[in-house]
Short mmCIF file of C-alpha atoms in Angstrom, two decimals:
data_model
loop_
_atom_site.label_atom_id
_atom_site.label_comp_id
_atom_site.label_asym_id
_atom_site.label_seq_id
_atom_site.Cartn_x
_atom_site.Cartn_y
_atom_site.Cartn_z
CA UNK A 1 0.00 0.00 0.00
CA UNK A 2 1.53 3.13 -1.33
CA UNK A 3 -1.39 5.55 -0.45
CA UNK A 4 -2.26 8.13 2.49
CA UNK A 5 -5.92 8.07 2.58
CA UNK A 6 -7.81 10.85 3.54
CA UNK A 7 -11.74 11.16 4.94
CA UNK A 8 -14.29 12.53 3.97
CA UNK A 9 -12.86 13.97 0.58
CA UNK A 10 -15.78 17.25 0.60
CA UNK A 11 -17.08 18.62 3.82
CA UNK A 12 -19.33 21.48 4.47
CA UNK A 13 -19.48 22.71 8.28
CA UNK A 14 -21.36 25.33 10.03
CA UNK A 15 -19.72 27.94 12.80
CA UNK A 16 -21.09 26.13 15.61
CA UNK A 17 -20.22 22.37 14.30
CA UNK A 18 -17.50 20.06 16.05
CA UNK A 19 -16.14 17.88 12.45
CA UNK A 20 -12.85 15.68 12.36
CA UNK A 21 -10.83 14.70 9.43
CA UNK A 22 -9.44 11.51 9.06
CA UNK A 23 -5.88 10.63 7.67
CA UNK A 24 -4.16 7.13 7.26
CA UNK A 25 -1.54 5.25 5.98
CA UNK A 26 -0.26 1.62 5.98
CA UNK A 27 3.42 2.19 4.58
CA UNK A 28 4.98 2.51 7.95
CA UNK A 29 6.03 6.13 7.89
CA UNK A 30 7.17 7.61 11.02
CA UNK A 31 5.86 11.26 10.03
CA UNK A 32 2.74 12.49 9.73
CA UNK A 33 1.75 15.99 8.96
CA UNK A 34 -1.40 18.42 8.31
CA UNK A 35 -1.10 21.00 5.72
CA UNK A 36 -3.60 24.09 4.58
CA UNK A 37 -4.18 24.63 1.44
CA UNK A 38 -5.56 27.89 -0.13
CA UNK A 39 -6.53 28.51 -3.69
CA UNK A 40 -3.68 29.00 -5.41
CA UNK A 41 -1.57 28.83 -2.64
CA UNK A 42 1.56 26.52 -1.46
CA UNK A 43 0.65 24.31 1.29
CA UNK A 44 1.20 25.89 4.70
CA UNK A 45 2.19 23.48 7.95
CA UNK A 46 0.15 23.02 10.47
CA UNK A 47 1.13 20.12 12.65
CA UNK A 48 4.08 17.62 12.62
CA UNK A 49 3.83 14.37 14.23
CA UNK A 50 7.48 12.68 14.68
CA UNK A 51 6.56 8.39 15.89
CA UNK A 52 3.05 9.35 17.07
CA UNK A 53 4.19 12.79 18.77
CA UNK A 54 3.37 16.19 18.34
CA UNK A 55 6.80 17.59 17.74
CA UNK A 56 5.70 21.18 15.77
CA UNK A 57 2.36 23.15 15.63
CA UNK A 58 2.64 25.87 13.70
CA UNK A 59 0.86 28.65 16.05
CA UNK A 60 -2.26 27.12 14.84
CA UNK A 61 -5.94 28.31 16.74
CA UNK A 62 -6.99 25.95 19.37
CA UNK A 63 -9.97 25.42 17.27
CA UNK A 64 -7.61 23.01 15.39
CA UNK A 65 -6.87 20.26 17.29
CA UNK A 66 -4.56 17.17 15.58
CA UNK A 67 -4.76 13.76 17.52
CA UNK A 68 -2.34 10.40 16.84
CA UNK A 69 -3.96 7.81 17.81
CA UNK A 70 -1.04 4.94 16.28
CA UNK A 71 1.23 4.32 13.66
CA UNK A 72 -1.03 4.96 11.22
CA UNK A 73 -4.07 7.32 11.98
CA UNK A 74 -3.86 11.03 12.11
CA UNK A 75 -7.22 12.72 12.83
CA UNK A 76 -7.74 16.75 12.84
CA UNK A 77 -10.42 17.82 15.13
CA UNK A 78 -12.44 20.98 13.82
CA UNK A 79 -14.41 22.94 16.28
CA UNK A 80 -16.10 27.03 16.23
CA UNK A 81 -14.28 26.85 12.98
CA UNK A 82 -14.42 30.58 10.73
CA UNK A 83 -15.48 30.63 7.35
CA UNK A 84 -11.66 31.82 6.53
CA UNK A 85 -10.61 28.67 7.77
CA UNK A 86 -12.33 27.21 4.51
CA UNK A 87 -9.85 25.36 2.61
CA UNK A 88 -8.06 21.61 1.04
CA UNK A 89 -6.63 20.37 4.25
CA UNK A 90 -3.65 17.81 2.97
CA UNK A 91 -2.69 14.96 4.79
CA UNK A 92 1.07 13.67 4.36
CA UNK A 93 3.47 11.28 5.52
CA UNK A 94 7.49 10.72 4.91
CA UNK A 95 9.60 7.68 5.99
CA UNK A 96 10.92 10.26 9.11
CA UNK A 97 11.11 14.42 9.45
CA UNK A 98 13.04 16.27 7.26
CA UNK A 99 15.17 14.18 4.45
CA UNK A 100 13.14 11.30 2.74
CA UNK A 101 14.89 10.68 -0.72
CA UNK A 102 10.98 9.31 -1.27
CA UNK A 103 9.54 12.74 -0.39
CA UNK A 104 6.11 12.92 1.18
CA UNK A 105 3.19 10.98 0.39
CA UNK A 106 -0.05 13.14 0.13
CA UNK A 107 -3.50 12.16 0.33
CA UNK A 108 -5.74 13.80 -2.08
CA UNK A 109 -7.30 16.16 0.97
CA UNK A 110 -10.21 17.43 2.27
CA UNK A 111 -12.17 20.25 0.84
CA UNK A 112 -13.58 22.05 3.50
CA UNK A 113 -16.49 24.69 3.50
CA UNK A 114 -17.02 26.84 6.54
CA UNK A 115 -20.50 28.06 6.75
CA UNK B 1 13.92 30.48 9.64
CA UNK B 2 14.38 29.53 6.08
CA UNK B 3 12.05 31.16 3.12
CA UNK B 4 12.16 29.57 -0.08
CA UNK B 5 10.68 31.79 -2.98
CA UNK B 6 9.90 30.50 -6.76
CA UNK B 7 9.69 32.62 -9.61
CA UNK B 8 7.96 32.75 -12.20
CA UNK B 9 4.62 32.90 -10.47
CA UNK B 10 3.31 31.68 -13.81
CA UNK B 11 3.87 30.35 -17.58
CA UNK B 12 2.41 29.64 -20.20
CA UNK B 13 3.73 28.26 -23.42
CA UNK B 14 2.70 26.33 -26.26
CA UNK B 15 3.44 22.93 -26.86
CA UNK B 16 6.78 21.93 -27.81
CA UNK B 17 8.15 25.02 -26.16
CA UNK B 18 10.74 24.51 -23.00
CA UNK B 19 9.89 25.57 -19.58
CA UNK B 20 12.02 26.07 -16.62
CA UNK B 21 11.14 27.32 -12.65
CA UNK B 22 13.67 28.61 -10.30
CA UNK B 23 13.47 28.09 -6.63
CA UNK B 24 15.91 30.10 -4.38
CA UNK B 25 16.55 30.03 -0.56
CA UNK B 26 17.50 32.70 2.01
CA UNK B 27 19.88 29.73 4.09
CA UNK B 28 21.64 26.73 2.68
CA UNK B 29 19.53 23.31 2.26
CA UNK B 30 20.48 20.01 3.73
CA UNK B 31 18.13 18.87 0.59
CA UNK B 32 15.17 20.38 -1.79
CA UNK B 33 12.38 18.45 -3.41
CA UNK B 34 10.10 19.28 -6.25
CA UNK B 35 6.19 18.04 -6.30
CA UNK B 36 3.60 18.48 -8.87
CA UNK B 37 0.26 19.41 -8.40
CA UNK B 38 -2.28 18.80 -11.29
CA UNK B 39 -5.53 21.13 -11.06
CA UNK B 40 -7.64 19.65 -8.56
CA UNK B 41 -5.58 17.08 -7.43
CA UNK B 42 -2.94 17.17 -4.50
CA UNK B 43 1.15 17.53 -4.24
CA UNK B 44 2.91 14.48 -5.93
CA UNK B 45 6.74 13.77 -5.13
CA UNK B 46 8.73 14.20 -8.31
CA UNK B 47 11.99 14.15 -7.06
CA UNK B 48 14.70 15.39 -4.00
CA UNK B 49 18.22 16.67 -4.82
CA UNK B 50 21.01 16.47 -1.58
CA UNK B 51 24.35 16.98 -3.10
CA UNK B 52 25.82 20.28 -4.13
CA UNK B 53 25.63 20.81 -7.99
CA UNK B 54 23.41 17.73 -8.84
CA UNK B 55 21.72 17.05 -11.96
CA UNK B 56 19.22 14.52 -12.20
CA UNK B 57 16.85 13.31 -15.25
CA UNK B 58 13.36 11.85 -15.61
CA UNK B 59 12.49 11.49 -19.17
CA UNK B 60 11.63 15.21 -20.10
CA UNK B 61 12.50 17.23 -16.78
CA UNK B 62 15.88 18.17 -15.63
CA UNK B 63 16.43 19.28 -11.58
CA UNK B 64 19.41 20.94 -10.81
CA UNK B 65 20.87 21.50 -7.39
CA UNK B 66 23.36 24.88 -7.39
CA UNK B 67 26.89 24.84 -6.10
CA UNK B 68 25.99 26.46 -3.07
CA UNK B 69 22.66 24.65 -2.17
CA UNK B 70 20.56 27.82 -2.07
CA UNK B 71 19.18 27.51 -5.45
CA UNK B 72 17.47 24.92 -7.48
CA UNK B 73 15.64 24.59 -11.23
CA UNK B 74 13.53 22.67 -12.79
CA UNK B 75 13.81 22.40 -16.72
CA UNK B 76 10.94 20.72 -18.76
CA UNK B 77 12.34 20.10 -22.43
CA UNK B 78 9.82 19.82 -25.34
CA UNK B 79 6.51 20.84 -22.69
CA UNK B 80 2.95 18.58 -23.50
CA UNK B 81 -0.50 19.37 -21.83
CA UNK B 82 0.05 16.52 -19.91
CA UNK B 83 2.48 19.11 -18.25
CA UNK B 84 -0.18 21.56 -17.15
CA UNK B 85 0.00 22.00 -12.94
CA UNK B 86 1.76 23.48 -10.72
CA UNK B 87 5.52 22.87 -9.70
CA UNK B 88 6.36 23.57 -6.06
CA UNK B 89 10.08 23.39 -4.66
CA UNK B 90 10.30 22.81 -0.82
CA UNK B 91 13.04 22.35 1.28
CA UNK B 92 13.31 21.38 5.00
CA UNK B 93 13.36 24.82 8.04
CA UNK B 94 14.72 24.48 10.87
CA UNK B 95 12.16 26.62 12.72
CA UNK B 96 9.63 23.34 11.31
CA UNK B 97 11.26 20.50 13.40
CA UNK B 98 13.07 20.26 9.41
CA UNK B 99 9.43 19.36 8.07
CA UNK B 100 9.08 20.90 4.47
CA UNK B 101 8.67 24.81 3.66
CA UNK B 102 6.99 24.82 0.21
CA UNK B 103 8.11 27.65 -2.27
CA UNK B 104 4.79 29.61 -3.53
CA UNK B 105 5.17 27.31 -6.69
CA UNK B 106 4.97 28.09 -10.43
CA UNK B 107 1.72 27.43 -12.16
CA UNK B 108 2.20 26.10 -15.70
CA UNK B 109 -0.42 26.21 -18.36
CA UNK B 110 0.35 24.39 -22.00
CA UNK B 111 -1.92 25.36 -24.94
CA UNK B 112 -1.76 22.94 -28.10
#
């Protein structure tokens, strides 16, 4: 398996809703990571998980909140989201931080709608 | 910590034509990596360069690491539609745990 898998692939969400995202992978990467996506923008870090701990977030709002649960899951917890925060939230992973002559593995995101 | 801008912001060129992006860093890179993203889809790994001055080949594209690390290209001879997307360099920052900074990526558009 070759493939981060990301869940649900179109969301819509109102102000007041508590959603998660759902990321996972089965290749036995050691880094996981959340990336925000604007239209026609690069993908901006969010949170960095280094074997199942949080090792960076990226002064992200508490209404973000990323959860490990193992190896292989990496969930993003939505909450009093803004409608600014509408975006493609990308999932990735990478053999460890940093070098990775494999690069990262994306999933093919989220498309989220803030209402 | 370490900013990694792109230029051009866009392109577009007709088929057959040659297209390059240039990606250039504020601090030396340990490495630098170049995805694709088609419209609508999501970042796919193309390729990583780690030693100073490398050149490396797939079929049509040409990455180039420079002498000093700080700078990078990405040459596409002979461009088809299958081309079209948008090219992002990224290299590791410090300030990031050494997760990857993406440049603000090149968008390329390929008319027959």
């Amino acid at each position: 398996d070759t493939e981060v898998t990301q869940t649900p692939k179109h969301l819509v969400m109102g102000m007041t809703n508590k959603k998660s995202l759902k990321c996972e992978q089965h290749m036995g990467h050691r880094a996981m990571y959340w990336y925000k996506q604007k239209a026609k923008k690069p993908p901006e870090l969010m949170f960095v998980y280094s074997y199942e701990k949080l090792s960076i977030n990226e002064s992200v709002p508490s209404r973000f909140s990323p959860e490990c649960p193992n190896s292989s899951l990496l969930n993003l917890h939505l909450h009093a989201l803004q409608p600014e925060d509408s975006a493609l939230y990308l999932c990735a992973s990478s053999q460890v931080v940093g070098t990775s002559s494999r690069g990262y593995t994306f999933g093919s995101g989220t498309r989220l709608t803030v209402v | 910590g370490q900013q990694v801008m792109q230029i051009p912001q866009y392109q577009h060129v007709q088929e057959g034509e040659d297209f390059t992006t240039y990606c250039n860093s504020s601090t030396t890179l340990s490495n630098i990596q170049w995805y694709k993203q088609r419209p609508g889809g999501h970042p796919v790994f193309l390729i990583q360069l780690v030693k100073s001055g490398e050149v490396k080949k797939q079929k049509r594209l040409t990455f180039q690491f420079g002498e000093a690390k700080k700078n990078s290209s990405l040459h596409i001879t002979a461009t088809q539609t299958t081309d079209v997307g948008t090219y992002f360099c990224a290299g590791p920052d410090s300030n990031s745990g050494y997760a990857l900074n993406f440049g603000k990526g090149t968008s390329l558009l390929v008319t027959p």
